[in-house]
CSV table of C-alpha atoms in Angstrom, one decimal:
chain,number,residue,atom,x,y,z
A,164,MET,CA,-7.5,40.5,-4.5
A,165,PRO,CA,-7.2,37.4,-6.3
A,166,TRP,CA,-8.4,34.1,-4.9
A,167,PHE,CA,-6.4,30.9,-4.8
A,168,GLU,CA,-7.6,27.4,-3.5
A,169,ILE,CA,-5.6,25.7,-0.8
A,170,ILE,CA,-5.8,21.7,-1.5
A,171,TYR,CA,-4.8,19.4,1.5
A,172,SER,CA,-3.7,15.7,0.2
A,173,GLU,CA,-1.6,12.9,1.1
A,174,ASP,CA,1.0,13.4,-1.9
A,175,VAL,CA,1.4,16.1,-4.5
A,176,SER,CA,-0.7,14.0,-7.1
A,177,SER,CA,-3.8,12.7,-5.0
A,178,LYS,CA,-7.0,13.9,-4.4
A,179,ALA,CA,-8.1,16.5,-2.0
A,180,LEU,CA,-8.6,15.9,1.6
A,181,SER,CA,-9.8,19.2,2.5
A,182,SER,CA,-9.6,22.3,0.5
A,183,ASN,CA,-9.9,26.2,1.1
A,184,LYS,CA,-10.4,29.1,-0.8
A,185,VAL,CA,-8.7,32.0,0.3
A,186,ALA,CA,-8.5,35.9,-0.9
A,187,ALA,CA,-4.7,37.0,-1.1
A,188,ARG,CA,-2.5,39.7,-2.6
A,189,ASP,CA,-0.2,37.2,-3.8
A,190,ARG,CA,1.2,33.6,-4.0
A,191,THR,CA,3.8,34.2,-1.1
A,192,GLU,CA,0.7,35.2,1.0
A,193,ALA,CA,-1.6,32.5,-0.2
A,194,ALA,CA,1.4,30.0,0.8
A,195,ALA,CA,1.6,31.6,4.3
A,196,THR,CA,-1.7,31.0,5.0
A,197,ALA,CA,-1.6,27.2,3.5
A,198,MET,CA,1.2,26.7,6.3
A,199,ARG,CA,-0.9,28.3,8.9
A,200,GLY,CA,-3.4,25.6,8.1
A,201,PHE,CA,-1.3,22.8,7.3
A,202,ALA,CA,-1.0,21.5,10.9
A,203,ASN,CA,-4.9,21.6,11.2
A,204,ALA,CA,-5.1,19.6,8.2
A,205,ARG,CA,-2.5,17.3,8.9
A,206,THR,CA,-4.2,16.4,12.5
A,207,THR,CA,-7.7,16.5,11.4
A,208,HIS,CA,-7.7,14.8,7.9
A,209,GLY,CA,-3.8,13.3,7.8
A,210,ALA,CA,-2.9,15.7,5.0
A,211,LYS,CA,1.0,15.4,4.4
A,212,CYS,CA,1.5,18.3,1.7
A,213,PHE,CA,-0.6,21.3,0.1
A,214,ARG,CA,-0.8,22.8,-3.0
A,215,VAL,CA,-1.7,26.6,-3.7
A,216,ILE,CA,-3.7,27.0,-7.0
A,217,ASP,CA,-4.4,30.4,-8.7
A,218,GLY,CA,-7.6,31.6,-10.8
A,219,LEU,CA,-6.0,30.3,-13.8
A,220,GLY,CA,-5.6,26.5,-12.3
A,221,MET,CA,-2.1,26.8,-12.1
A,222,VAL,CA,0.0,25.3,-9.0
A,223,VAL,CA,2.0,28.5,-7.7
A,224,ALA,CA,3.2,27.0,-4.2
A,225,ARG,CA,3.6,23.6,-2.9
A,226,GLY,CA,4.4,22.3,0.9
A,227,PRO,CA,6.1,21.3,2.9
A,228,LYS,CA,9.4,21.7,1.9
A,229,GLY,CA,11.3,18.4,1.2
A,230,ILE,CA,8.1,16.9,-0.3
A,231,SER,CA,8.5,15.0,-3.6
A,232,LYS,CA,7.2,17.0,-6.8
A,233,THR,CA,6.6,13.8,-9.2
């Protein structure tokens, strides 16, 4: 299974407040894992969004829905 890095931050282009590496079958499963951890990152670190990055360094998912992609 490929590895994905989940980065929790204040906005989509800022530095990480926290991050986590997970093994998942695909980007959908990795994004679901990110959503489950988002509530904890929000209360613990003040995160407002997350990014899921694959092994090649590409952003494959962002959230939560409605966050600006600029």
